[in-house]
Amino acid sequence: MSENERLFERAKRVLPGGVNSPVRAFKSVGGSPRFIANSDGCRITDVDGASYIDYVSSWGPMILGHNHSVIREAVERAVGNGLSYGAPCAAEVELAELMTELVPGLEMVRMTSSGTEAVMSVLRVARYATGRDKVIKFEGCYHGHSDAMLVKAGSGALTFGVADSGGVSGEVAAFTLTASYNDLDSVSDLLDANPGQVAAVIVEPVAANMGVVPPRGGFLSGLRELCSKHGTLLIFDEVITGFRLSVGGASEFYGVRPDLFAFGKIIGGGMPVGAFGGSAELMSYVAPLGAVYQAGTLSGNPVAMAAGLAQLRYLNEHREVYAQIDGYAAGLASGLTEIANGKATVNRVGSLLTVFFTARNVDSYSAAKSSDTDSYGKFFHSMLNRGIYLPPSQFEAWFVGAAHGDSELDATLSAASSYFDGESPK
Ligand SMILES: *Cc1c(COP(=O)(O)O)cnc(C)c1O
């Protein structure tokens, strides 16, 4: 038995499904997860010594590649001063200053320890600021695992949301309404049917948790108009897109300004960090200034802040990274499109991409769901066997980072060719 298999057997006895986050479990592609022993650049190495070109990138944070010396050294320096104080430190101020400098419309932030917490708390601010209870989210968008966000559409288009997880009460779910991504009419219908009751519309500006689905032209600006018209706050969940699509995130990339933001992933540089923010006025409602309670023992942790600050500073000072990772992803997407030859559709925005196993144009959740997940599972394992680590689910993004280079692009495309050539009866 391999060390991976041995660890997985042990893990299953003490961790549900053998993992601490479900998508790692390979449940939707079959097989056993790889336990990673170490990582460097764009490669991860498992406990049996197999090395892979990594397109998961810890689901986004490792935009500069694994084990980047600038971040590692910043962490090592911070560790030398102790791990946590439960009192403020300078790095929290510096990271908040840099974030507010880079993101248009972001004036104040509160640090959290995860994206889930950031979303949960920003919704609380929106409810308090508007005095309204309902929120609109989009089917297939993911905003972390707080109760209010684990909701799917009810039976009719305009009915209440229903829980999308065991243990979420129907009463809580009923306050979350679900619309269709890239469909402005579905949003305006919900706003009209719930007049003066919707506190916020929350959206991933680029849907990246149904696989990557770009916003249609006019979708984000249309949301902005609808929200302004209805006195509803617009929240961009930039946990993936923030500091990835550009140094100012998706709001800068698309030129649409939300009222509130949630961040995570990249801003921690690989450490557990989230943040939410917006105008100084809206953020003045957050305790201790205002009535919206929000707290965290390890929020603004000095080691985590040091990692995030080092990564954001590096990105800010090396903006050529964006052209580089976008260029790599563009080459990968066009190469894969050609190789798939109609058997799959490749969506890409910036350094995010997904290969959907469908011939359809994927511009909606329903189109994404038309993908053949069995074929994705076969593709995944074929790539894994050739040393390419892809997301173990059809409905996740591939994340390109600054450590991916020409030889990795060639290796990835050649592995994909082997799969698709083997598939096609010529
Ligand atoms: C990952 C993610 C979250 C949740 O962040 P965690 O740090 O995993 O809690 C929220 N929103 C989006 C868009 C995400 O991709």
mmCIF file with all atom_site columns, N, CA and C and ligand atoms in Angstrom, residues 21 58-59 112-119 141-146 202-209 237-241 262-265 271-274 396 399, ligand 1:
data_model
loop_
_atom_site.group_PDB
_atom_site.id
_atom_site.type_symbol
_atom_site.label_atom_id
_atom_site.label_alt_id
_atom_site.label_comp_id
_atom_site.label_asym_id
_atom_site.label_entity_id
_atom_site.label_seq_id
_atom_site.pdbx_PDB_ins_code
_atom_site.Cartn_x
_atom_site.Cartn_y
_atom_site.Cartn_z
_atom_site.occupancy
_atom_site.B_iso_or_equiv
_atom_site.pdbx_formal_charge
_atom_site.auth_seq_id
_atom_site.auth_comp_id
_atom_site.auth_asym_id
_atom_site.auth_atom_id
_atom_site.pdbx_PDB_model_num
ATOM   1   N N  . SER A 1 21  ? -11.877 19.586 4.249   1.00 0.00 ? 21  SER A N  1
ATOM   2   C CA . SER A 1 21  ? -12.695 20.409 3.353   1.00 0.00 ? 21  SER A CA 1
ATOM   3   C C  . SER A 1 21  ? -13.114 19.478 2.220   1.00 0.00 ? 21  SER A C  1
ATOM   4   N N  . SER A 1 58  ? -3.767  26.030 -3.958  1.00 0.00 ? 58  SER A N  1
ATOM   5   C CA . SER A 1 58  ? -4.481  26.215 -2.698  1.00 0.00 ? 58  SER A CA 1
ATOM   6   C C  . SER A 1 58  ? -5.804  26.935 -2.909  1.00 0.00 ? 58  SER A C  1
ATOM   7   N N  . TRP A 1 59  ? -6.398  26.772 -4.089  1.00 0.00 ? 59  TRP A N  1
ATOM   8   C CA . TRP A 1 59  ? -7.654  27.421 -4.491  1.00 0.00 ? 59  TRP A CA 1
ATOM   9   C C  . TRP A 1 59  ? -7.502  28.925 -4.646  1.00 0.00 ? 59  TRP A C  1
ATOM   10  N N  . THR A 1 112 ? -10.676 39.114 9.001   1.00 0.00 ? 112 THR A N  1
ATOM   11  C CA . THR A 1 112 ? -11.255 37.907 9.602   1.00 0.00 ? 112 THR A CA 1
ATOM   12  C C  . THR A 1 112 ? -10.257 36.768 9.380   1.00 0.00 ? 112 THR A C  1
ATOM   13  N N  . SER A 1 113 ? -10.647 35.555 9.741   1.00 0.00 ? 113 SER A N  1
ATOM   14  C CA . SER A 1 113 ? -9.739  34.420 9.532   1.00 0.00 ? 113 SER A CA 1
ATOM   15  C C  . SER A 1 113 ? -10.115 33.557 8.339   1.00 0.00 ? 113 SER A C  1
ATOM   16  N N  . SER A 1 114 ? -11.235 33.875 7.665   1.00 0.00 ? 114 SER A N  1
ATOM   17  C CA . SER A 1 114 ? -11.634 33.105 6.479   1.00 0.00 ? 114 SER A CA 1
ATOM   18  C C  . SER A 1 114 ? -12.586 33.937 5.621   1.00 0.00 ? 114 SER A C  1
ATOM   19  N N  . GLY A 1 115 ? -12.743 33.503 4.381   1.00 0.00 ? 115 GLY A N  1
ATOM   20  C CA . GLY A 1 115 ? -13.708 34.133 3.494   1.00 0.00 ? 115 GLY A CA 1
ATOM   21  C C  . GLY A 1 115 ? -15.131 33.931 3.986   1.00 0.00 ? 115 GLY A C  1
ATOM   22  N N  . THR A 1 116 ? -15.400 32.769 4.537   1.00 0.00 ? 116 THR A N  1
ATOM   23  C CA . THR A 1 116 ? -16.734 32.489 5.078   1.00 0.00 ? 116 THR A CA 1
ATOM   24  C C  . THR A 1 116 ? -17.141 33.543 6.104   1.00 0.00 ? 116 THR A C  1
ATOM   25  N N  . GLU A 1 117 ? -16.231 33.807 7.039   1.00 0.00 ? 117 GLU A N  1
ATOM   26  C CA . GLU A 1 117 ? -16.528 34.817 8.061   1.00 0.00 ? 117 GLU A CA 1
ATOM   27  C C  . GLU A 1 117 ? -16.719 36.199 7.453   1.00 0.00 ? 117 GLU A C  1
ATOM   28  N N  . ALA A 1 118 ? -15.897 36.511 6.451   1.00 0.00 ? 118 ALA A N  1
ATOM   29  C CA . ALA A 1 118 ? -16.003 37.833 5.824   1.00 0.00 ? 118 ALA A CA 1
ATOM   30  C C  . ALA A 1 118 ? -17.388 38.014 5.219   1.00 0.00 ? 118 ALA A C  1
ATOM   31  N N  . VAL A 1 119 ? -17.876 36.985 4.505   1.00 0.00 ? 119 VAL A N  1
ATOM   32  C CA . VAL A 1 119 ? -19.191 37.074 3.874   1.00 0.00 ? 119 VAL A CA 1
ATOM   33  C C  . VAL A 1 119 ? -20.296 37.146 4.930   1.00 0.00 ? 119 VAL A C  1
ATOM   34  N N  . CYS A 1 141 ? -23.169 30.192 -7.355  1.00 0.00 ? 141 CYS A N  1
ATOM   35  C CA . CYS A 1 141 ? -22.091 30.990 -6.753  1.00 0.00 ? 141 CYS A CA 1
ATOM   36  C C  . CYS A 1 141 ? -21.865 30.487 -5.328  1.00 0.00 ? 141 CYS A C  1
ATOM   37  N N  . TYR A 1 142 ? -20.617 30.490 -4.898  1.00 0.00 ? 142 TYR A N  1
ATOM   38  C CA . TYR A 1 142 ? -20.277 30.030 -3.551  1.00 0.00 ? 142 TYR A CA 1
ATOM   39  C C  . TYR A 1 142 ? -19.767 31.209 -2.749  1.00 0.00 ? 142 TYR A C  1
ATOM   40  N N  . HIS A 1 143 ? -20.254 31.302 -1.518  1.00 0.00 ? 143 HIS A N  1
ATOM   41  C CA . HIS A 1 143 ? -19.831 32.406 -0.653  1.00 0.00 ? 143 HIS A CA 1
ATOM   42  C C  . HIS A 1 143 ? -19.423 31.902 0.724   1.00 0.00 ? 143 HIS A C  1
ATOM   43  N N  . GLY A 1 144 ? -18.854 30.708 0.781   1.00 0.00 ? 144 GLY A N  1
ATOM   44  C CA . GLY A 1 144 ? -18.494 30.148 2.070   1.00 0.00 ? 144 GLY A CA 1
ATOM   45  C C  . GLY A 1 144 ? -19.663 29.385 2.659   1.00 0.00 ? 144 GLY A C  1
ATOM   46  N N  . HIS A 1 145 ? -19.456 28.835 3.867   1.00 0.00 ? 145 HIS A N  1
ATOM   47  C CA . HIS A 1 145 ? -20.441 27.875 4.374   1.00 0.00 ? 145 HIS A CA 1
ATOM   48  C C  . HIS A 1 145 ? -21.308 28.411 5.517   1.00 0.00 ? 145 HIS A C  1
ATOM   49  N N  . SER A 1 146 ? -21.505 29.736 5.589   1.00 0.00 ? 146 SER A N  1
ATOM   50  C CA . SER A 1 146 ? -22.445 30.243 6.603   1.00 0.00 ? 146 SER A CA 1
ATOM   51  C C  . SER A 1 146 ? -23.881 29.851 6.219   1.00 0.00 ? 146 SER A C  1
ATOM   52  N N  . ILE A 1 202 ? -25.569 39.724 -3.454  1.00 0.00 ? 202 ILE A N  1
ATOM   53  C CA . ILE A 1 202 ? -24.163 39.304 -3.365  1.00 0.00 ? 202 ILE A CA 1
ATOM   54  C C  . ILE A 1 202 ? -23.821 38.454 -4.578  1.00 0.00 ? 202 ILE A C  1
ATOM   55  N N  . VAL A 1 203 ? -22.668 38.755 -5.186  1.00 0.00 ? 203 VAL A N  1
ATOM   56  C CA . VAL A 1 203 ? -22.291 38.054 -6.421  1.00 0.00 ? 203 VAL A CA 1
ATOM   57  C C  . VAL A 1 203 ? -20.774 37.842 -6.460  1.00 0.00 ? 203 VAL A C  1
ATOM   58  N N  . GLU A 1 204 ? -20.359 36.730 -7.048  1.00 0.00 ? 204 GLU A N  1
ATOM   59  C CA . GLU A 1 204 ? -18.968 36.582 -7.470  1.00 0.00 ? 204 GLU A CA 1
ATOM   60  C C  . GLU A 1 204 ? -18.903 37.308 -8.812  1.00 0.00 ? 204 GLU A C  1
ATOM   61  N N  . PRO A 1 205 ? -18.133 38.396 -8.918  1.00 0.00 ? 205 PRO A N  1
ATOM   62  C CA . PRO A 1 205 ? -18.135 39.157 -10.177 1.00 0.00 ? 205 PRO A CA 1
ATOM   63  C C  . PRO A 1 205 ? -17.785 38.278 -11.376 1.00 0.00 ? 205 PRO A C  1
ATOM   64  N N  . VAL A 1 206 ? -16.836 37.360 -11.196 1.00 0.00 ? 206 VAL A N  1
ATOM   65  C CA . VAL A 1 206 ? -16.652 36.267 -12.153 1.00 0.00 ? 206 VAL A CA 1
ATOM   66  C C  . VAL A 1 206 ? -17.059 35.011 -11.398 1.00 0.00 ? 206 VAL A C  1
ATOM   67  N N  . ALA A 1 207 ? -18.082 34.324 -11.862 1.00 0.00 ? 207 ALA A N  1
ATOM   68  C CA . ALA A 1 207 ? -18.466 33.100 -11.165 1.00 0.00 ? 207 ALA A CA 1
ATOM   69  C C  . ALA A 1 207 ? -17.324 32.101 -11.334 1.00 0.00 ? 207 ALA A C  1
ATOM   70  N N  . ALA A 1 208 ? -16.786 31.629 -10.210 1.00 0.00 ? 208 ALA A N  1
ATOM   71  C CA . ALA A 1 208 ? -15.631 30.733 -10.301 1.00 0.00 ? 208 ALA A CA 1
ATOM   72  C C  . ALA A 1 208 ? -15.840 29.461 -9.494  1.00 0.00 ? 208 ALA A C  1
ATOM   73  N N  . ASN A 1 209 ? -17.023 29.302 -8.918  1.00 0.00 ? 209 ASN A N  1
ATOM   74  C CA . ASN A 1 209 ? -17.308 28.104 -8.135  1.00 0.00 ? 209 ASN A CA 1
ATOM   75  C C  . ASN A 1 209 ? -18.364 27.215 -8.802  1.00 0.00 ? 209 ASN A C  1
ATOM   76  N N  . ASP A 1 237 ? -18.317 39.559 -3.867  1.00 0.00 ? 237 ASP A N  1
ATOM   77  C CA . ASP A 1 237 ? -17.495 38.566 -3.175  1.00 0.00 ? 237 ASP A CA 1
ATOM   78  C C  . ASP A 1 237 ? -16.241 38.373 -4.022  1.00 0.00 ? 237 ASP A C  1
ATOM   79  N N  . GLU A 1 238 ? -15.191 39.070 -3.622  1.00 0.00 ? 238 GLU A N  1
ATOM   80  C CA . GLU A 1 238 ? -13.918 39.034 -4.371  1.00 0.00 ? 238 GLU A CA 1
ATOM   81  C C  . GLU A 1 238 ? -12.910 38.106 -3.685  1.00 0.00 ? 238 GLU A C  1
ATOM   82  N N  . VAL A 1 239 ? -13.421 37.084 -3.025  1.00 0.00 ? 239 VAL A N  1
ATOM   83  C CA . VAL A 1 239 ? -12.503 36.161 -2.344  1.00 0.00 ? 239 VAL A CA 1
ATOM   84  C C  . VAL A 1 239 ? -11.573 35.497 -3.370  1.00 0.00 ? 239 VAL A C  1
ATOM   85  N N  . ILE A 1 240 ? -12.076 35.203 -4.565  1.00 0.00 ? 240 ILE A N  1
ATOM   86  C CA . ILE A 1 240 ? -11.199 34.676 -5.619  1.00 0.00 ? 240 ILE A CA 1
ATOM   87  C C  . ILE A 1 240 ? -10.645 35.790 -6.512  1.00 0.00 ? 240 ILE A C  1
ATOM   88  N N  . THR A 1 241 ? -11.509 36.707 -6.950  1.00 0.00 ? 241 THR A N  1
ATOM   89  C CA . THR A 1 241 ? -11.100 37.691 -7.967  1.00 0.00 ? 241 THR A CA 1
ATOM   90  C C  . THR A 1 241 ? -10.223 38.804 -7.412  1.00 0.00 ? 241 THR A C  1
ATOM   91  N N  . ALA A 1 262 ? -16.129 41.426 -0.058  1.00 0.00 ? 262 ALA A N  1
ATOM   92  C CA . ALA A 1 262 ? -15.535 40.375 0.784   1.00 0.00 ? 262 ALA A CA 1
ATOM   93  C C  . ALA A 1 262 ? -14.265 39.900 0.084   1.00 0.00 ? 262 ALA A C  1
ATOM   94  N N  . PHE A 1 263 ? -13.224 39.657 0.869   1.00 0.00 ? 263 PHE A N  1
ATOM   95  C CA . PHE A 1 263 ? -11.943 39.177 0.347   1.00 0.00 ? 263 PHE A CA 1
ATOM   96  C C  . PHE A 1 263 ? -11.501 37.942 1.121   1.00 0.00 ? 263 PHE A C  1
ATOM   97  N N  . GLY A 1 264 ? -10.485 37.271 0.583   1.00 0.00 ? 264 GLY A N  1
ATOM   98  C CA . GLY A 1 264 ? -9.894  36.117 1.260   1.00 0.00 ? 264 GLY A CA 1
ATOM   99  C C  . GLY A 1 264 ? -8.750  35.624 0.411   1.00 0.00 ? 264 GLY A C  1
ATOM   100 N N  . LYS A 1 265 ? -8.432  34.348 0.529   1.00 0.00 ? 265 LYS A N  1
ATOM   101 C CA . LYS A 1 265 ? -7.459  33.668 -0.337  1.00 0.00 ? 265 LYS A CA 1
ATOM   102 C C  . LYS A 1 265 ? -6.176  34.489 -0.554  1.00 0.00 ? 265 LYS A C  1
ATOM   103 N N  . MET A 1 271 ? -1.937  31.916 4.299   1.00 0.00 ? 271 MET A N  1
ATOM   104 C CA . MET A 1 271 ? -2.344  31.818 5.699   1.00 0.00 ? 271 MET A CA 1
ATOM   105 C C  . MET A 1 271 ? -3.860  32.073 5.772   1.00 0.00 ? 271 MET A C  1
ATOM   106 N N  . PRO A 1 272 ? -4.511  31.650 6.884   1.00 0.00 ? 272 PRO A N  1
ATOM   107 C CA . PRO A 1 272 ? -5.972  31.811 6.965   1.00 0.00 ? 272 PRO A CA 1
ATOM   108 C C  . PRO A 1 272 ? -6.384  33.268 7.217   1.00 0.00 ? 272 PRO A C  1
ATOM   109 N N  . VAL A 1 273 ? -6.809  33.940 6.154   1.00 0.00 ? 273 VAL A N  1
ATOM   110 C CA . VAL A 1 273 ? -7.212  35.351 6.262   1.00 0.00 ? 273 VAL A CA 1
ATOM   111 C C  . VAL A 1 273 ? -8.422  35.613 5.378   1.00 0.00 ? 273 VAL A C  1
ATOM   112 N N  . GLY A 1 274 ? -9.341  36.416 5.875   1.00 0.00 ? 274 GLY A N  1
ATOM   113 C CA . GLY A 1 274 ? -10.401 37.002 5.073   1.00 0.00 ? 274 GLY A CA 1
ATOM   114 C C  . GLY A 1 274 ? -10.520 38.457 5.476   1.00 0.00 ? 274 GLY A C  1
ATOM   115 N N  . GLU A 1 396 ? -14.927 23.673 -10.664 1.00 0.00 ? 396 GLU A N  1
ATOM   116 C CA . GLU A 1 396 ? -13.970 24.524 -9.959  1.00 0.00 ? 396 GLU A CA 1
ATOM   117 C C  . GLU A 1 396 ? -13.059 25.185 -10.979 1.00 0.00 ? 396 GLU A C  1
ATOM   118 N N  . PHE A 1 399 ? -6.254  27.612 -11.332 1.00 0.00 ? 399 PHE A N  1
ATOM   119 C CA . PHE A 1 399 ? -5.595  28.866 -10.956 1.00 0.00 ? 399 PHE A CA 1
ATOM   120 C C  . PHE A 1 399 ? -4.163  28.864 -11.473 1.00 0.00 ? 399 PHE A C  1
HETATM 121 C C1 . LIG B 2 .   ? -13.340 30.232 -1.077  1.00 0.00 ? 1   LIG B C1 1
HETATM 122 C C2 . LIG B 2 .   ? -14.477 31.179 -1.176  1.00 0.00 ? 1   LIG B C2 1
HETATM 123 C C3 . LIG B 2 .   ? -15.165 31.653 -0.050  1.00 0.00 ? 1   LIG B C3 1
HETATM 124 C C4 . LIG B 2 .   ? -14.922 31.092 1.316   1.00 0.00 ? 1   LIG B C4 1
HETATM 125 O O1 . LIG B 2 .   ? -13.653 31.366 1.798   1.00 0.00 ? 1   LIG B O1 1
HETATM 126 P P1 . LIG B 2 .   ? -13.052 30.391 2.943   1.00 0.00 ? 1   LIG B P1 1
HETATM 127 O O2 . LIG B 2 .   ? -11.765 31.061 3.309   1.00 0.00 ? 1   LIG B O2 1
HETATM 128 O O3 . LIG B 2 .   ? -12.899 29.054 2.321   1.00 0.00 ? 1   LIG B O3 1
HETATM 129 O O4 . LIG B 2 .   ? -14.029 30.385 4.059   1.00 0.00 ? 1   LIG B O4 1
HETATM 130 C C5 . LIG B 2 .   ? -16.105 32.640 -0.228  1.00 0.00 ? 1   LIG B C5 1
HETATM 131 N N1 . LIG B 2 .   ? -16.381 33.142 -1.449  1.00 0.00 ? 1   LIG B N1 1
HETATM 132 C C6 . LIG B 2 .   ? -15.758 32.706 -2.556  1.00 0.00 ? 1   LIG B C6 1
HETATM 133 C C7 . LIG B 2 .   ? -16.088 33.329 -3.869  1.00 0.00 ? 1   LIG B C7 1
HETATM 134 C C8 . LIG B 2 .   ? -14.813 31.695 -2.465  1.00 0.00 ? 1   LIG B C8 1
HETATM 135 O O5 . LIG B 2 .   ? -14.243 31.220 -3.578  1.00 0.00 ? 1   LIG B O5 1
#
